Amino acid sequence: MKILDIKSENPFVKTFTLDISVGAVPGQFVMIWIPRLNEKPFSVAFDDGKELQIAIAAVGEFSNAMHDLKVGDKVGVRGPYGKPFEYEDGEHLAVIGGGYGAAPLYFLAYEAVARGCKVEFVVGARNSGNLLFLDRAEMLANTNVHVATDDGSEGYKGYNVPLLEKLMEEGLKVDRMLTVGPEMMMIAVSDLALKHDIP
């Protein structure tokens, strides 16, 4: 598939737009293939039925090779695979992403708003330079964006799960929590959901 556009999201992450839709829904992933480098799985950052977007951080041989590609270059795509996020139309959702997890969560928030949901978009990163897709999330209707950075360079100083807990202590009520990110963060989200009896 041909690369139509490459956007630098921050110093480490680029979003690649490909000239194909795989009919993906939020929570799914695709396998991306580069000749001579095999293939790797990547979460779908967006799929509008015409084009596919994937956000890739340069952290290894394969992802660095992706970052070296140019508009017009081609890659292979297989998928989508994986279980999509589950929620009901019209729910009040908290979507929680850590680090690069914000990429698939934007797709989730976009689709959820289209299904009549209200969204609390809670993201965390080491610093403001590592945050992803805030500009897109802030443009969504019925969406409140909450930011936490480890160093306090943007938003709440600390981690995103304590920020969400603070918001809930201040009266925020949600119907469901959905999360993507580091395992320890997802465990903390699960613990918080259990504490408040939220699916």
JSON list of N, CA and C in Angstrom, two decimals, residues 34-83:
[
{"chain": "A", "resi": 34, "resn": "ILE", "atom": "N", "xyz": [7.58, -4.54, 5.85]},
{"chain": "A", "resi": 34, "resn": "ILE", "atom": "CA", "xyz": [8.59, -3.85, 5.05]},
{"chain": "A", "resi": 34, "resn": "ILE", "atom": "C", "xyz": [9.48, -4.94, 4.45]},
{"chain": "A", "resi": 35, "resn": "PRO", "atom": "N", "xyz": [9.72, -4.91, 3.14]},
{"chain": "A", "resi": 35, "resn": "PRO", "atom": "CA", "xyz": [10.58, -5.94, 2.53]},
{"chain": "A", "resi": 35, "resn": "PRO", "atom": "C", "xyz": [11.92, -6.06, 3.26]},
{"chain": "A", "resi": 36, "resn": "ARG", "atom": "N", "xyz": [12.33, -7.29, 3.48]},
{"chain": "A", "resi": 36, "resn": "ARG", "atom": "CA", "xyz": [13.60, -7.66, 4.13]},
{"chain": "A", "resi": 36, "resn": "ARG", "atom": "C", "xyz": [13.59, -7.42, 5.64]},
{"chain": "A", "resi": 37, "resn": "LEU", "atom": "N", "xyz": [12.49, -6.92, 6.19]},
{"chain": "A", "resi": 37, "resn": "LEU", "atom": "CA", "xyz": [12.44, -6.68, 7.64]},
{"chain": "A", "resi": 37, "resn": "LEU", "atom": "C", "xyz": [11.27, -7.41, 8.30]},
{"chain": "A", "resi": 38, "resn": "ASN", "atom": "N", "xyz": [10.62, -8.31, 7.57]},
{"chain": "A", "resi": 38, "resn": "ASN", "atom": "CA", "xyz": [9.48, -9.04, 8.11]},
{"chain": "A", "resi": 38, "resn": "ASN", "atom": "C", "xyz": [8.34, -8.08, 8.40]},
{"chain": "A", "resi": 39, "resn": "GLU", "atom": "N", "xyz": [7.56, -8.32, 9.46]},
{"chain": "A", "resi": 39, "resn": "GLU", "atom": "CA", "xyz": [6.40, -7.48, 9.76]},
{"chain": "A", "resi": 39, "resn": "GLU", "atom": "C", "xyz": [6.22, -7.33, 11.26]},
{"chain": "A", "resi": 40, "resn": "LYS", "atom": "N", "xyz": [5.51, -6.26, 11.64]},
{"chain": "A", "resi": 40, "resn": "LYS", "atom": "CA", "xyz": [5.27, -5.97, 13.05]},
{"chain": "A", "resi": 40, "resn": "LYS", "atom": "C", "xyz": [3.83, -5.49, 13.23]},
{"chain": "A", "resi": 41, "resn": "PRO", "atom": "N", "xyz": [3.27, -5.71, 14.44]},
{"chain": "A", "resi": 41, "resn": "PRO", "atom": "CA", "xyz": [1.90, -5.24, 14.71]},
{"chain": "A", "resi": 41, "resn": "PRO", "atom": "C", "xyz": [1.89, -3.79, 15.18]},
{"chain": "A", "resi": 42, "resn": "PHE", "atom": "N", "xyz": [0.88, -3.04, 14.72]},
{"chain": "A", "resi": 42, "resn": "PHE", "atom": "CA", "xyz": [0.69, -1.65, 15.15]},
{"chain": "A", "resi": 42, "resn": "PHE", "atom": "C", "xyz": [-0.80, -1.38, 15.33]},
{"chain": "A", "resi": 43, "resn": "SER", "atom": "N", "xyz": [-1.13, -0.67, 16.40]},
{"chain": "A", "resi": 43, "resn": "SER", "atom": "CA", "xyz": [-2.52, -0.28, 16.63]},
{"chain": "A", "resi": 43, "resn": "SER", "atom": "C", "xyz": [-2.98, 0.65, 15.52]},
{"chain": "A", "resi": 44, "resn": "VAL", "atom": "N", "xyz": [-4.25, 0.54, 15.18]},
{"chain": "A", "resi": 44, "resn": "VAL", "atom": "CA", "xyz": [-4.83, 1.44, 14.18]},
{"chain": "A", "resi": 44, "resn": "VAL", "atom": "C", "xyz": [-5.13, 2.77, 14.86]},
{"chain": "A", "resi": 45, "resn": "ALA", "atom": "N", "xyz": [-4.56, 3.84, 14.31]},
{"chain": "A", "resi": 45, "resn": "ALA", "atom": "CA", "xyz": [-4.79, 5.17, 14.86]},
{"chain": "A", "resi": 45, "resn": "ALA", "atom": "C", "xyz": [-6.03, 5.82, 14.27]},
{"chain": "A", "resi": 46, "resn": "PHE", "atom": "N", "xyz": [-6.41, 5.38, 13.07]},
{"chain": "A", "resi": 46, "resn": "PHE", "atom": "CA", "xyz": [-7.62, 5.91, 12.43]},
{"chain": "A", "resi": 46, "resn": "PHE", "atom": "C", "xyz": [-7.91, 5.12, 11.17]},
{"chain": "A", "resi": 47, "resn": "ASP", "atom": "N", "xyz": [-9.18, 4.91, 10.87]},
{"chain": "A", "resi": 47, "resn": "ASP", "atom": "CA", "xyz": [-9.60, 4.28, 9.63]},
{"chain": "A", "resi": 47, "resn": "ASP", "atom": "C", "xyz": [-10.98, 4.85, 9.31]},
{"chain": "A", "resi": 48, "resn": "ASP", "atom": "N", "xyz": [-11.03, 5.68, 8.27]},
{"chain": "A", "resi": 48, "resn": "ASP", "atom": "CA", "xyz": [-12.29, 6.36, 7.94]},
{"chain": "A", "resi": 48, "resn": "ASP", "atom": "C", "xyz": [-13.06, 5.70, 6.81]},
{"chain": "A", "resi": 49, "resn": "GLY", "atom": "N", "xyz": [-12.66, 4.49, 6.44]},
{"chain": "A", "resi": 49, "resn": "GLY", "atom": "CA", "xyz": [-13.31, 3.81, 5.33]},
{"chain": "A", "resi": 49, "resn": "GLY", "atom": "C", "xyz": [-12.66, 4.08, 4.00]},
{"chain": "A", "resi": 50, "resn": "LYS", "atom": "N", "xyz": [-11.70, 5.02, 3.98]},
{"chain": "A", "resi": 50, "resn": "LYS", "atom": "CA", "xyz": [-10.97, 5.33, 2.75]},
{"chain": "A", "resi": 50, "resn": "LYS", "atom": "C", "xyz": [-9.46, 5.19, 2.94]},
{"chain": "A", "resi": 51, "resn": "GLU", "atom": "N", "xyz": [-8.99, 5.63, 4.10]},
{"chain": "A", "resi": 51, "resn": "GLU", "atom": "CA", "xyz": [-7.55, 5.62, 4.39]},
{"chain": "A", "resi": 51, "resn": "GLU", "atom": "C", "xyz": [-7.31, 5.04, 5.78]},
{"chain": "A", "resi": 52, "resn": "LEU", "atom": "N", "xyz": [-6.11, 4.54, 5.97]},
{"chain": "A", "resi": 52, "resn": "LEU", "atom": "CA", "xyz": [-5.69, 3.94, 7.24]},
{"chain": "A", "resi": 52, "resn": "LEU", "atom": "C", "xyz": [-4.54, 4.76, 7.81]},
{"chain": "A", "resi": 53, "resn": "GLN", "atom": "N", "xyz": [-4.60, 5.04, 9.11]},
{"chain": "A", "resi": 53, "resn": "GLN", "atom": "CA", "xyz": [-3.50, 5.74, 9.78]},
{"chain": "A", "resi": 53, "resn": "GLN", "atom": "C", "xyz": [-2.93, 4.88, 10.89]},
{"chain": "A", "resi": 54, "resn": "ILE", "atom": "N", "xyz": [-1.59, 4.88, 10.97]},
{"chain": "A", "resi": 54, "resn": "ILE", "atom": "CA", "xyz": [-0.89, 4.22, 12.08]},
{"chain": "A", "resi": 54, "resn": "ILE", "atom": "C", "xyz": [0.15, 5.20, 12.60]},
{"chain": "A", "resi": 55, "resn": "ALA", "atom": "N", "xyz": [0.26, 5.28, 13.92]},
{"chain": "A", "resi": 55, "resn": "ALA", "atom": "CA", "xyz": [1.25, 6.15, 14.57]},
{"chain": "A", "resi": 55, "resn": "ALA", "atom": "C", "xyz": [2.37, 5.25, 15.09]},
{"chain": "A", "resi": 56, "resn": "ILE", "atom": "N", "xyz": [3.60, 5.57, 14.70]},
{"chain": "A", "resi": 56, "resn": "ILE", "atom": "CA", "xyz": [4.73, 4.70, 15.01]},
{"chain": "A", "resi": 56, "resn": "ILE", "atom": "C", "xyz": [5.84, 5.49, 15.69]},
{"chain": "A", "resi": 57, "resn": "ALA", "atom": "N", "xyz": [6.25, 5.00, 16.87]},
{"chain": "A", "resi": 57, "resn": "ALA", "atom": "CA", "xyz": [7.39, 5.59, 17.60]},
{"chain": "A", "resi": 57, "resn": "ALA", "atom": "C", "xyz": [8.67, 4.90, 17.14]},
{"chain": "A", "resi": 58, "resn": "ALA", "atom": "N", "xyz": [9.71, 5.68, 16.93]},
{"chain": "A", "resi": 58, "resn": "ALA", "atom": "CA", "xyz": [11.00, 5.14, 16.50]},
{"chain": "A", "resi": 58, "resn": "ALA", "atom": "C", "xyz": [11.74, 4.58, 17.71]},
{"chain": "A", "resi": 59, "resn": "VAL", "atom": "N", "xyz": [11.61, 3.26, 17.93]},
{"chain": "A", "resi": 59, "resn": "VAL", "atom": "CA", "xyz": [12.21, 2.63, 19.12]},
{"chain": "A", "resi": 59, "resn": "VAL", "atom": "C", "xyz": [13.04, 1.39, 18.79]},
{"chain": "A", "resi": 60, "resn": "GLY", "atom": "N", "xyz": [13.09, 0.98, 17.54]},
{"chain": "A", "resi": 60, "resn": "GLY", "atom": "CA", "xyz": [13.84, -0.23, 17.18]},
{"chain": "A", "resi": 60, "resn": "GLY", "atom": "C", "xyz": [14.13, -0.26, 15.70]},
{"chain": "A", "resi": 61, "resn": "GLU", "atom": "N", "xyz": [14.68, -1.39, 15.23]},
{"chain": "A", "resi": 61, "resn": "GLU", "atom": "CA", "xyz": [15.09, -1.49, 13.83]},
{"chain": "A", "resi": 61, "resn": "GLU", "atom": "C", "xyz": [13.91, -1.28, 12.88]},
{"chain": "A", "resi": 62, "resn": "PHE", "atom": "N", "xyz": [12.80, -1.97, 13.14]},
{"chain": "A", "resi": 62, "resn": "PHE", "atom": "CA", "xyz": [11.66, -1.89, 12.24]},
{"chain": "A", "resi": 62, "resn": "PHE", "atom": "C", "xyz": [11.05, -0.48, 12.24]},
{"chain": "A", "resi": 63, "resn": "SER", "atom": "N", "xyz": [10.79, 0.05, 13.44]},
{"chain": "A", "resi": 63, "resn": "SER", "atom": "CA", "xyz": [10.15, 1.36, 13.51]},
{"chain": "A", "resi": 63, "resn": "SER", "atom": "C", "xyz": [11.06, 2.46, 12.97]},
{"chain": "A", "resi": 64, "resn": "ASN", "atom": "N", "xyz": [12.37, 2.34, 13.17]},
{"chain": "A", "resi": 64, "resn": "ASN", "atom": "CA", "xyz": [13.29, 3.31, 12.57]},
{"chain": "A", "resi": 64, "resn": "ASN", "atom": "C", "xyz": [13.27, 3.22, 11.05]},
{"chain": "A", "resi": 65, "resn": "ALA", "atom": "N", "xyz": [13.15, 1.99, 10.52]},
{"chain": "A", "resi": 65, "resn": "ALA", "atom": "CA", "xyz": [13.04, 1.82, 9.07]},
{"chain": "A", "resi": 65, "resn": "ALA", "atom": "C", "xyz": [11.77, 2.48, 8.55]},
{"chain": "A", "resi": 66, "resn": "MET", "atom": "N", "xyz": [10.68, 2.37, 9.30]},
{"chain": "A", "resi": 66, "resn": "MET", "atom": "CA", "xyz": [9.43, 3.06, 8.92]},
{"chain": "A", "resi": 66, "resn": "MET", "atom": "C", "xyz": [9.64, 4.56, 8.88]},
{"chain": "A", "resi": 67, "resn": "HIS", "atom": "N", "xyz": [10.35, 5.08, 9.87]},
{"chain": "A", "resi": 67, "resn": "HIS", "atom": "CA", "xyz": [10.59, 6.53, 9.92]},
{"chain": "A", "resi": 67, "resn": "HIS", "atom": "C", "xyz": [11.45, 7.01, 8.77]},
{"chain": "A", "resi": 68, "resn": "ASP", "atom": "N", "xyz": [12.21, 6.11, 8.15]},
{"chain": "A", "resi": 68, "resn": "ASP", "atom": "CA", "xyz": [13.05, 6.49, 7.00]},
{"chain": "A", "resi": 68, "resn": "ASP", "atom": "C", "xyz": [12.27, 6.51, 5.69]},
{"chain": "A", "resi": 69, "resn": "LEU", "atom": "N", "xyz": [11.05, 5.95, 5.68]},
{"chain": "A", "resi": 69, "resn": "LEU", "atom": "CA", "xyz": [10.26, 5.92, 4.46]},
{"chain": "A", "resi": 69, "resn": "LEU", "atom": "C", "xyz": [9.74, 7.31, 4.11]},
{"chain": "A", "resi": 70, "resn": "LYS", "atom": "N", "xyz": [9.39, 7.46, 2.83]},
{"chain": "A", "resi": 70, "resn": "LYS", "atom": "CA", "xyz": [8.92, 8.75, 2.31]},
{"chain": "A", "resi": 70, "resn": "LYS", "atom": "C", "xyz": [7.52, 8.57, 1.72]},
{"chain": "A", "resi": 71, "resn": "VAL", "atom": "N", "xyz": [6.84, 9.70, 1.52]},
{"chain": "A", "resi": 71, "resn": "VAL", "atom": "CA", "xyz": [5.55, 9.68, 0.83]},
{"chain": "A", "resi": 71, "resn": "VAL", "atom": "C", "xyz": [5.76, 9.06, -0.55]},
{"chain": "A", "resi": 72, "resn": "GLY", "atom": "N", "xyz": [4.88, 8.14, -0.90]},
{"chain": "A", "resi": 72, "resn": "GLY", "atom": "CA", "xyz": [5.00, 7.43, -2.18]},
{"chain": "A", "resi": 72, "resn": "GLY", "atom": "C", "xyz": [5.60, 6.05, -2.04]},
{"chain": "A", "resi": 73, "resn": "ASP", "atom": "N", "xyz": [6.33, 5.80, -0.95]},
{"chain": "A", "resi": 73, "resn": "ASP", "atom": "CA", "xyz": [6.86, 4.46, -0.70]},
{"chain": "A", "resi": 73, "resn": "ASP", "atom": "C", "xyz": [5.71, 3.52, -0.37]},
{"chain": "A", "resi": 74, "resn": "LYS", "atom": "N", "xyz": [5.99, 2.21, -0.46]},
{"chain": "A", "resi": 74, "resn": "LYS", "atom": "CA", "xyz": [4.94, 1.22, -0.22]},
{"chain": "A", "resi": 74, "resn": "LYS", "atom": "C", "xyz": [5.31, 0.26, 0.91]},
{"chain": "A", "resi": 75, "resn": "VAL", "atom": "N", "xyz": [4.29, -0.16, 1.64]},
{"chain": "A", "resi": 75, "resn": "VAL", "atom": "CA", "xyz": [4.43, -1.18, 2.69]},
{"chain": "A", "resi": 75, "resn": "VAL", "atom": "C", "xyz": [3.30, -2.18, 2.51]},
{"chain": "A", "resi": 76, "resn": "GLY", "atom": "N", "xyz": [3.46, -3.35, 3.10]},
{"chain": "A", "resi": 76, "resn": "GLY", "atom": "CA", "xyz": [2.38, -4.33, 3.10]},
{"chain": "A", "resi": 76, "resn": "GLY", "atom": "C", "xyz": [1.53, -4.19, 4.35]},
{"chain": "A", "resi": 77, "resn": "VAL", "atom": "N", "xyz": [0.25, -4.52, 4.23]},
{"chain": "A", "resi": 77, "resn": "VAL", "atom": "CA", "xyz": [-0.69, -4.43, 5.36]},
{"chain": "A", "resi": 77, "resn": "VAL", "atom": "C", "xyz": [-1.53, -5.71, 5.42]},
{"chain": "A", "resi": 78, "resn": "ARG", "atom": "N", "xyz": [-1.62, -6.30, 6.61]},
{"chain": "A", "resi": 78, "resn": "ARG", "atom": "CA", "xyz": [-2.53, -7.42, 6.86]},
{"chain": "A", "resi": 78, "resn": "ARG", "atom": "C", "xyz": [-3.40, -7.08, 8.06]},
{"chain": "A", "resi": 79, "resn": "GLY", "atom": "N", "xyz": [-4.64, -7.50, 7.98]},
{"chain": "A", "resi": 79, "resn": "GLY", "atom": "CA", "xyz": [-5.52, -7.26, 9.11]},
{"chain": "A", "resi": 79, "resn": "GLY", "atom": "C", "xyz": [-6.83, -6.64, 8.66]},
{"chain": "A", "resi": 80, "resn": "PRO", "atom": "N", "xyz": [-7.64, -6.17, 9.60]},
{"chain": "A", "resi": 80, "resn": "PRO", "atom": "CA", "xyz": [-7.32, -5.95, 11.01]},
{"chain": "A", "resi": 80, "resn": "PRO", "atom": "C", "xyz": [-7.46, -7.21, 11.86]},
{"chain": "A", "resi": 81, "resn": "TYR", "atom": "N", "xyz": [-6.82, -7.17, 13.02]},
{"chain": "A", "resi": 81, "resn": "TYR", "atom": "CA", "xyz": [-6.87, -8.24, 14.00]},
{"chain": "A", "resi": 81, "resn": "TYR", "atom": "C", "xyz": [-7.22, -7.65, 15.36]},
{"chain": "A", "resi": 82, "resn": "GLY", "atom": "N", "xyz": [-7.59, -8.53, 16.28]},
{"chain": "A", "resi": 82, "resn": "GLY", "atom": "CA", "xyz": [-7.82, -8.10, 17.65]},
{"chain": "A", "resi": 82, "resn": "GLY", "atom": "C", "xyz": [-9.27, -7.77, 17.94]},
{"chain": "A", "resi": 83, "resn": "LYS", "atom": "N", "xyz": [-9.54, -7.68, 19.23]},
{"chain": "A", "resi": 83, "resn": "LYS", "atom": "CA", "xyz": [-10.89, -7.43, 19.73]},
{"chain": "A", "resi": 83, "resn": "LYS", "atom": "C", "xyz": [-11.11, -5.93, 19.89]}
]
